[in-house]
Amino acid sequence: MNDRKADVRFGSRPVRLADLASLVRAPAALSVPGDILAGAAAAGRPLGPRTVGTMASSVCLYWAGMALNDYADATIDAVERPQRPVPSGRVPRRTALSLAGGLTAAGLGLAALSGGRRGLGVALPLTGLIWAYDLKLKSTKAGPAAMAGARALDVLAGAVTAGGTKSGRRGLVPAALVGLHTYTLTALSRHEISGAPARLPATTLGVSAATALAAAGTAPSGPGRHPDARTAAVAAAGALGYLGTYGLAQVKAVREPSGENVRRAVGAGILGLVPLQTALTARGGSPVVAAALGAVHPLARRLARRVSPT
């Protein structure tokens, strides 16, 4: 009886909610709201109905990308990751595509409701990058840049929706840092199965260290914001949390760049976005909101033990 309640019907076939959660890497979506908060904080308006609506929009688009990814990679996953929902047969491939389309529509609708033309002005190119990456660019040299651009646009969505186009320009720095992190993460993710040359995690580790220093070491970026001890403390804590998770995982991959260690580094990098976003939100002049965001990280790590974020 409980299993029936946990089923969702797509066409004539029921699909377990647990399998859908695995398909979209549900816990990894906890790394998404911080993009919006970092952008909104830089614009000087970290909280509000528009910000919350934009968060919901971004989560939908993120989940759409995950479902589309498994649709596009069904043949590859049948060899490399046969336990995934689509190649194992637990979720039909057409269901993954239908779910991706439905979540994309929901994400664009929420963007329009939250930010009107401004919201759609960012959500539409973000959606285009997500679909282009999954269907075409992933295996090309442009793949990491496309994914980095998508995450950067996610941060800008928070800034533009919260404060308008002019205020959105203040989101360029946090957007660039989140994009830089995402570039390293995407480059590593290409070696989750076969392992990586040691120089790759060594390079991404150096970039991550520079990203952490930039996130914590600069003055607050929000309008009319001034440095204070609380802001500096929260930003530093976020940067240290980022290096303590993603950084240490990359150190292990440098020592032994096996597929398993690279895969662990990628998982740590996905969830490690949260402490990085914490530092950036504090840097935007919102240390209290940033501290609340930082509390999400331990929860995300616990949930990731049940549903893999990669």
mmCIF file of C-alpha atoms in Angstrom:
data_model
loop_
_atom_site.group_PDB
_atom_site.id
_atom_site.type_symbol
_atom_site.label_atom_id
_atom_site.label_comp_id
_atom_site.label_asym_id
_atom_site.label_seq_id
_atom_site.Cartn_x
_atom_site.Cartn_y
_atom_site.Cartn_z
ATOM 1 C CA MET A 1 0.000 0.000 0.000
ATOM 2 C CA ASN A 2 2.787 2.408 0.851
ATOM 3 C CA ASP A 3 4.518 1.548 -2.427
ATOM 4 C CA ARG A 4 1.394 2.521 -4.367
ATOM 5 C CA LYS A 5 1.284 5.878 -2.625
ATOM 6 C CA ALA A 6 4.910 6.388 -3.668
ATOM 7 C CA ASP A 7 4.088 5.843 -7.350
ATOM 8 C CA VAL A 8 3.467 8.496 -10.010
ATOM 9 C CA ARG A 9 1.724 7.455 -13.209
ATOM 10 C CA PHE A 10 3.215 8.481 -16.558
ATOM 11 C CA GLY A 11 0.947 7.174 -19.307
ATOM 12 C CA SER A 12 0.112 3.577 -18.490
ATOM 13 C CA ARG A 13 3.149 2.904 -16.326
ATOM 14 C CA PRO A 14 3.617 3.843 -12.657
ATOM 15 C CA VAL A 15 7.055 5.148 -11.627
ATOM 16 C CA ARG A 16 8.310 5.218 -8.047
ATOM 17 C CA LEU A 17 8.912 8.643 -6.551
ATOM 18 C CA ALA A 18 12.234 7.397 -5.216
ATOM 19 C CA ASP A 19 13.341 6.637 -8.768
ATOM 20 C CA LEU A 20 12.261 10.079 -9.960
ATOM 21 C CA ALA A 21 14.222 11.620 -7.078
ATOM 22 C CA SER A 22 17.262 9.654 -8.194
ATOM 23 C CA LEU A 23 16.692 10.694 -11.806
ATOM 24 C CA VAL A 24 16.775 14.419 -10.995
ATOM 25 C CA ARG A 25 19.393 14.075 -8.209
ATOM 26 C CA ALA A 26 16.909 15.713 -5.852
ATOM 27 C CA PRO A 27 19.288 16.632 -2.962
ATOM 28 C CA ALA A 28 21.654 18.403 -5.357
ATOM 29 C CA ALA A 29 18.928 21.018 -5.918
ATOM 30 C CA LEU A 30 19.829 22.376 -2.471
ATOM 31 C CA SER A 31 22.831 23.911 -4.240
ATOM 32 C CA VAL A 32 20.530 26.061 -6.391
ATOM 33 C CA PRO A 33 18.778 28.601 -4.085
ATOM 34 C CA GLY A 34 22.149 29.957 -2.955
ATOM 35 C CA ASP A 35 22.846 31.151 -6.506
ATOM 36 C CA ILE A 36 19.761 33.321 -6.331
ATOM 37 C CA LEU A 37 20.559 34.559 -2.813
ATOM 38 C CA ALA A 38 24.113 35.511 -3.777
ATOM 39 C CA GLY A 39 22.823 37.517 -6.737
ATOM 40 C CA ALA A 40 19.977 39.119 -4.800
ATOM 41 C CA ALA A 41 22.302 40.055 -1.924
ATOM 42 C CA ALA A 42 24.655 41.767 -4.361
ATOM 43 C CA ALA A 43 21.669 43.746 -5.650
ATOM 44 C CA GLY A 44 20.821 44.756 -2.078
ATOM 45 C CA ARG A 45 17.569 42.771 -1.764
ATOM 46 C CA PRO A 46 18.374 39.267 -0.511
ATOM 47 C CA LEU A 47 14.855 38.267 0.513
ATOM 48 C CA GLY A 48 11.369 38.815 -0.861
ATOM 49 C CA PRO A 49 8.622 37.117 -2.869
ATOM 50 C CA ARG A 50 10.439 37.636 -6.149
ATOM 51 C CA THR A 51 13.577 36.020 -4.782
ATOM 52 C CA VAL A 52 11.656 33.018 -3.469
ATOM 53 C CA GLY A 53 9.835 32.606 -6.782
ATOM 54 C CA THR A 54 13.108 32.796 -8.696
ATOM 55 C CA MET A 55 14.567 30.111 -6.428
ATOM 56 C CA ALA A 56 11.645 27.823 -7.254
ATOM 57 C CA SER A 57 12.093 28.548 -10.951
ATOM 58 C CA SER A 58 15.795 27.689 -10.809
ATOM 59 C CA VAL A 59 15.176 24.437 -8.930
ATOM 60 C CA CYS A 60 12.703 23.374 -11.627
ATOM 61 C CA LEU A 61 15.191 24.186 -14.377
ATOM 62 C CA TYR A 62 17.960 22.350 -12.528
ATOM 63 C CA TRP A 63 15.835 19.219 -12.150
ATOM 64 C CA ALA A 64 14.825 19.516 -15.807
ATOM 65 C CA GLY A 65 18.503 19.498 -16.747
ATOM 66 C CA MET A 66 19.157 16.394 -14.673
ATOM 67 C CA ALA A 67 16.252 14.493 -16.255
ATOM 68 C CA LEU A 68 17.295 15.625 -19.729
ATOM 69 C CA ASN A 69 20.861 14.554 -19.002
ATOM 70 C CA ASP A 70 19.763 10.982 -18.300
ATOM 71 C CA TYR A 71 17.536 10.978 -21.363
ATOM 72 C CA ALA A 72 20.438 12.049 -23.553
ATOM 73 C CA ASP A 73 22.962 9.709 -21.906
ATOM 74 C CA ALA A 74 20.801 6.568 -21.836
ATOM 75 C CA THR A 75 23.062 4.629 -24.195
ATOM 76 C CA ILE A 76 26.278 5.650 -22.451
ATOM 77 C CA ASP A 77 24.828 5.033 -18.996
ATOM 78 C CA ALA A 78 23.764 1.534 -20.049
ATOM 79 C CA VAL A 79 27.498 0.728 -20.160
ATOM 80 C CA GLU A 80 29.021 3.047 -17.560
ATOM 81 C CA ARG A 81 26.190 3.444 -15.017
ATOM 82 C CA PRO A 82 23.667 0.676 -15.552
ATOM 83 C CA GLN A 83 22.251 1.258 -12.067
ATOM 84 C CA ARG A 84 20.844 4.678 -13.042
ATOM 85 C CA PRO A 85 17.012 4.873 -13.308
ATOM 86 C CA VAL A 86 16.805 5.007 -17.131
ATOM 87 C CA PRO A 87 19.237 2.231 -18.178
ATOM 88 C CA SER A 88 18.016 -0.008 -15.348
ATOM 89 C CA GLY A 89 14.458 0.306 -16.697
ATOM 90 C CA ARG A 90 13.021 1.801 -13.519
ATOM 91 C CA VAL A 91 12.202 5.021 -15.400
ATOM 92 C CA PRO A 92 11.349 4.822 -19.132
ATOM 93 C CA ARG A 93 13.507 7.062 -21.308
ATOM 94 C CA ARG A 94 10.458 8.864 -22.703
ATOM 95 C CA THR A 95 9.386 9.616 -19.130
ATOM 96 C CA ALA A 96 12.708 11.338 -18.482
ATOM 97 C CA LEU A 97 12.155 13.522 -21.555
ATOM 98 C CA SER A 98 8.546 14.303 -20.583
ATOM 99 C CA LEU A 99 9.632 15.221 -17.071
ATOM 100 C CA ALA A 100 12.385 17.472 -18.432
ATOM 101 C CA GLY A 101 9.864 19.266 -20.643
ATOM 102 C CA GLY A 102 7.318 19.674 -17.845
ATOM 103 C CA LEU A 103 9.884 20.993 -15.369
ATOM 104 C CA THR A 104 11.242 23.401 -17.979
ATOM 105 C CA ALA A 105 7.757 24.797 -18.576
ATOM 106 C CA ALA A 106 7.224 25.129 -14.823
ATOM 107 C CA GLY A 107 10.570 26.887 -14.403
ATOM 108 C CA LEU A 108 9.850 29.410 -17.148
ATOM 109 C CA GLY A 109 6.347 30.021 -15.801
ATOM 110 C CA LEU A 110 7.682 30.700 -12.311
ATOM 111 C CA ALA A 111 10.335 33.013 -13.756
ATOM 112 C CA ALA A 112 7.640 35.012 -15.538
ATOM 113 C CA LEU A 113 5.468 35.201 -12.423
ATOM 114 C CA SER A 114 8.392 36.235 -10.231
ATOM 115 C CA GLY A 115 10.240 38.650 -12.445
ATOM 116 C CA GLY A 116 8.093 39.357 -15.497
ATOM 117 C CA ARG A 117 10.104 40.268 -18.575
ATOM 118 C CA ARG A 118 13.243 40.701 -16.496
ATOM 119 C CA GLY A 119 12.892 37.193 -15.115
ATOM 120 C CA LEU A 120 12.263 35.651 -18.513
ATOM 121 C CA GLY A 121 15.119 37.680 -19.953
ATOM 122 C CA VAL A 122 17.513 35.568 -17.874
ATOM 123 C CA ALA A 123 15.515 32.338 -17.622
ATOM 124 C CA LEU A 124 15.209 31.866 -21.396
ATOM 125 C CA PRO A 125 18.957 31.927 -22.170
ATOM 126 C CA LEU A 126 19.553 29.833 -19.047
ATOM 127 C CA THR A 127 17.101 27.241 -20.363
ATOM 128 C CA GLY A 128 18.750 27.350 -23.777
ATOM 129 C CA LEU A 129 22.168 26.622 -22.260
ATOM 130 C CA ILE A 130 20.813 23.738 -20.182
ATOM 131 C CA TRP A 131 19.197 22.035 -23.169
ATOM 132 C CA ALA A 132 22.139 22.754 -25.472
ATOM 133 C CA TYR A 133 24.579 21.327 -22.942
ATOM 134 C CA ASP A 134 22.650 18.109 -22.368
ATOM 135 C CA LEU A 135 21.759 17.437 -25.987
ATOM 136 C CA LYS A 136 24.823 18.685 -27.847
ATOM 137 C CA LEU A 137 27.645 20.421 -25.987
ATOM 138 C CA LYS A 138 28.400 18.089 -23.091
ATOM 139 C CA SER A 139 31.028 16.030 -24.866
ATOM 140 C CA THR A 140 32.571 18.989 -26.716
ATOM 141 C CA LYS A 141 35.248 21.447 -25.644
ATOM 142 C CA ALA A 142 32.483 23.998 -25.102
ATOM 143 C CA GLY A 143 30.792 21.815 -22.468
ATOM 144 C CA PRO A 144 32.437 23.195 -19.297
ATOM 145 C CA ALA A 145 31.977 26.785 -20.505
ATOM 146 C CA ALA A 146 28.297 26.154 -21.256
ATOM 147 C CA MET A 147 27.660 24.731 -17.806
ATOM 148 C CA ALA A 148 29.633 27.555 -16.170
ATOM 149 C CA GLY A 149 27.541 30.045 -18.135
ATOM 150 C CA ALA A 150 24.334 28.412 -16.927
ATOM 151 C CA ARG A 151 25.346 28.725 -13.278
ATOM 152 C CA ALA A 152 26.506 32.305 -13.784
ATOM 153 C CA LEU A 153 23.130 33.156 -15.329
ATOM 154 C CA ASP A 154 21.449 31.581 -12.323
ATOM 155 C CA VAL A 155 23.237 34.057 -10.047
ATOM 156 C CA LEU A 156 22.363 36.937 -12.359
ATOM 157 C CA ALA A 157 18.712 35.823 -12.268
ATOM 158 C CA GLY A 158 18.703 36.565 -8.544
ATOM 159 C CA ALA A 159 20.301 39.973 -9.026
ATOM 160 C CA VAL A 160 18.123 41.062 -11.947
ATOM 161 C CA THR A 161 14.834 39.838 -10.495
ATOM 162 C CA ALA A 162 15.532 41.379 -7.102
ATOM 163 C CA GLY A 163 16.918 44.726 -8.185
ATOM 164 C CA GLY A 164 16.426 45.292 -11.903
ATOM 165 C CA THR A 165 18.899 45.412 -14.766
ATOM 166 C CA LYS A 166 21.161 48.119 -13.312
ATOM 167 C CA SER A 167 21.293 46.399 -9.920
ATOM 168 C CA GLY A 168 21.854 43.146 -11.729
ATOM 169 C CA ARG A 169 25.282 44.374 -12.778
ATOM 170 C CA ARG A 170 26.331 44.100 -9.151
ATOM 171 C CA GLY A 171 25.814 40.377 -9.500
ATOM 172 C CA LEU A 172 28.604 40.034 -12.063
ATOM 173 C CA VAL A 173 31.332 39.243 -9.514
ATOM 174 C CA PRO A 174 29.464 36.481 -7.644
ATOM 175 C CA ALA A 175 28.227 35.160 -10.993
ATOM 176 C CA ALA A 176 31.808 34.973 -12.287
ATOM 177 C CA LEU A 177 33.038 33.147 -9.168
ATOM 178 C CA VAL A 178 30.192 30.621 -9.237
ATOM 179 C CA GLY A 179 30.823 30.153 -12.950
ATOM 180 C CA LEU A 180 34.527 29.571 -12.323
ATOM 181 C CA HIS A 181 33.728 26.923 -9.720
ATOM 182 C CA THR A 182 31.301 25.244 -12.106
ATOM 183 C CA TYR A 183 33.882 25.171 -14.871
ATOM 184 C CA THR A 184 36.313 23.201 -12.684
ATOM 185 C CA LEU A 185 33.528 20.890 -11.551
ATOM 186 C CA THR A 186 32.382 20.139 -15.093
ATOM 187 C CA ALA A 187 35.947 19.519 -16.243
ATOM 188 C CA LEU A 188 36.412 16.986 -13.434
ATOM 189 C CA SER A 189 33.071 15.312 -14.086
ATOM 190 C CA ARG A 190 34.292 14.107 -17.483
ATOM 191 C CA HIS A 191 36.651 11.730 -15.680
ATOM 192 C CA GLU A 192 34.315 10.183 -13.111
ATOM 193 C CA ILE A 193 34.490 6.737 -14.712
ATOM 194 C CA SER A 194 38.021 6.314 -16.069
ATOM 195 C CA GLY A 195 39.937 8.622 -13.741
ATOM 196 C CA ALA A 196 41.859 11.796 -14.574
ATOM 197 C CA PRO A 197 45.448 12.826 -15.243
ATOM 198 C CA ALA A 198 46.853 14.158 -11.952
ATOM 199 C CA ARG A 199 47.441 17.605 -13.439
ATOM 200 C CA LEU A 200 43.695 18.147 -13.850
ATOM 201 C CA PRO A 201 42.606 17.958 -10.178
ATOM 202 C CA ALA A 202 45.801 19.836 -9.295
ATOM 203 C CA THR A 203 44.759 22.647 -11.628
ATOM 204 C CA THR A 204 41.144 22.715 -10.455
ATOM 205 C CA LEU A 205 42.336 22.741 -6.831
ATOM 206 C CA GLY A 206 44.389 25.860 -7.521
ATOM 207 C CA VAL A 207 41.395 27.535 -9.152
ATOM 208 C CA SER A 208 39.179 26.572 -6.197
ATOM 209 C CA ALA A 209 41.651 28.067 -3.733
ATOM 210 C CA ALA A 210 41.713 31.321 -5.697
ATOM 211 C CA THR A 211 37.903 31.306 -5.865
ATOM 212 C CA ALA A 212 37.636 30.908 -2.089
ATOM 213 C CA LEU A 213 40.078 33.759 -1.477
ATOM 214 C CA ALA A 214 38.187 36.019 -3.861
ATOM 215 C CA ALA A 215 34.849 35.179 -2.230
ATOM 216 C CA ALA A 216 36.059 35.884 1.305
ATOM 217 C CA GLY A 217 38.777 38.469 0.845
ATOM 218 C CA THR A 218 37.048 41.333 -0.923
ATOM 219 C CA ALA A 219 34.848 44.099 0.443
ATOM 220 C CA PRO A 220 31.058 43.652 0.472
ATOM 221 C CA SER A 221 29.609 44.286 -2.962
ATOM 222 C CA GLY A 222 26.052 45.350 -2.128
ATOM 223 C CA PRO A 223 24.935 48.974 -2.529
ATOM 224 C CA GLY A 224 25.891 51.119 0.429
ATOM 225 C CA ARG A 225 27.521 48.164 2.188
ATOM 226 C CA HIS A 226 30.579 48.506 4.384
ATOM 227 C CA PRO A 227 32.891 45.849 5.803
ATOM 228 C CA ASP A 228 32.215 44.740 9.383
ATOM 229 C CA ALA A 229 33.425 41.930 11.605
ATOM 230 C CA ARG A 230 30.270 39.846 11.263
ATOM 231 C CA THR A 231 30.270 40.001 7.481
ATOM 232 C CA ALA A 232 33.967 39.101 7.349
ATOM 233 C CA ALA A 233 33.492 36.201 9.784
ATOM 234 C CA VAL A 234 30.598 34.642 7.872
ATOM 235 C CA ALA A 235 32.341 35.100 4.523
ATOM 236 C CA ALA A 236 35.522 33.503 5.898
ATOM 237 C CA ALA A 237 33.557 30.604 7.396
ATOM 238 C CA GLY A 238 31.869 29.990 4.044
ATOM 239 C CA ALA A 239 35.181 30.046 2.186
ATOM 240 C CA LEU A 240 36.764 27.650 4.693
ATOM 241 C CA GLY A 241 33.756 25.331 4.442
ATOM 242 C CA TYR A 242 34.125 25.369 0.676
ATOM 243 C CA LEU A 243 37.794 24.431 0.809
ATOM 244 C CA GLY A 244 37.155 21.915 3.581
ATOM 245 C CA THR A 245 34.774 19.961 1.356
ATOM 246 C CA TYR A 246 35.536 20.483 -2.313
ATOM 247 C CA GLY A 247 39.164 21.410 -1.710
ATOM 248 C CA LEU A 248 40.014 18.361 0.384
ATOM 249 C CA ALA A 249 38.218 16.065 -2.051
ATOM 250 C CA GLN A 250 40.372 17.465 -4.851
ATOM 251 C CA VAL A 251 43.514 16.909 -2.753
ATOM 252 C CA LYS A 252 42.617 13.208 -2.570
ATOM 253 C CA ALA A 253 42.065 13.172 -6.325
ATOM 254 C CA VAL A 254 45.498 14.743 -6.853
ATOM 255 C CA ARG A 255 47.106 11.992 -4.759
ATOM 256 C CA GLU A 256 45.164 9.225 -6.473
ATOM 257 C CA PRO A 257 43.196 10.448 -9.526
ATOM 258 C CA SER A 258 41.078 7.313 -9.825
ATOM 259 C CA GLY A 259 37.528 7.394 -11.108
ATOM 260 C CA GLU A 260 36.225 6.855 -7.585
ATOM 261 C CA ASN A 261 38.176 9.779 -6.118
ATOM 262 C CA VAL A 262 37.252 12.048 -9.018
ATOM 263 C CA ARG A 263 33.600 11.063 -8.592
ATOM 264 C CA ARG A 264 33.798 11.913 -4.890
ATOM 265 C CA ALA A 265 35.369 15.264 -5.723
ATOM 266 C CA VAL A 266 32.542 16.017 -8.147
ATOM 267 C CA GLY A 267 29.931 15.132 -5.525
ATOM 268 C CA ALA A 268 31.722 17.317 -2.979
ATOM 269 C CA GLY A 269 31.904 20.122 -5.526
ATOM 270 C CA ILE A 270 28.181 20.049 -6.233
ATOM 271 C CA LEU A 271 27.292 20.402 -2.563
ATOM 272 C CA GLY A 272 30.354 22.583 -1.912
ATOM 273 C CA LEU A 273 28.604 25.313 -3.839
ATOM 274 C CA VAL A 274 26.539 26.008 -0.720
ATOM 275 C CA PRO A 275 29.395 27.277 1.472
ATOM 276 C CA LEU A 276 30.765 29.216 -1.510
ATOM 277 C CA GLN A 277 27.347 30.837 -1.960
ATOM 278 C CA THR A 278 27.354 31.532 1.790
ATOM 279 C CA ALA A 279 30.583 33.490 1.443
ATOM 280 C CA LEU A 280 29.263 35.385 -1.576
ATOM 281 C CA THR A 281 25.952 36.211 0.103
ATOM 282 C CA ALA A 282 27.813 37.580 3.125
ATOM 283 C CA ARG A 283 30.074 39.491 0.763
ATOM 284 C CA GLY A 284 26.943 41.061 -0.696
ATOM 285 C CA GLY A 285 26.214 42.543 2.727
ATOM 286 C CA SER A 286 23.734 39.964 4.067
ATOM 287 C CA PRO A 287 25.597 37.978 6.761
ATOM 288 C CA VAL A 288 22.450 36.814 8.591
ATOM 289 C CA VAL A 289 20.899 35.396 5.409
ATOM 290 C CA ALA A 290 24.291 33.901 4.539
ATOM 291 C CA ALA A 291 24.560 32.159 7.906
ATOM 292 C CA ALA A 292 21.100 30.641 7.428
ATOM 293 C CA LEU A 293 22.147 29.433 3.973
ATOM 294 C CA GLY A 294 25.271 27.859 5.432
ATOM 295 C CA ALA A 295 23.110 25.655 7.645
ATOM 296 C CA VAL A 296 21.777 23.950 4.495
ATOM 297 C CA HIS A 297 25.143 22.340 3.745
ATOM 298 C CA PRO A 298 25.098 19.634 6.450
ATOM 299 C CA LEU A 299 21.521 18.746 5.470
ATOM 300 C CA ALA A 300 22.492 18.444 1.811
ATOM 301 C CA ARG A 301 25.405 16.174 2.685
ATOM 302 C CA ARG A 302 23.190 13.870 4.727
ATOM 303 C CA LEU A 303 20.600 13.643 1.967
ATOM 304 C CA ALA A 304 23.329 12.939 -0.583
ATOM 305 C CA ARG A 305 24.109 9.709 1.245
ATOM 306 C CA ARG A 306 20.662 8.480 0.215
ATOM 307 C CA VAL A 307 20.458 9.942 -3.301
ATOM 308 C CA SER A 308 23.694 10.518 -5.182
ATOM 309 C CA PRO A 309 24.152 14.113 -6.459
ATOM 310 C CA THR A 310 26.214 12.886 -9.457
#
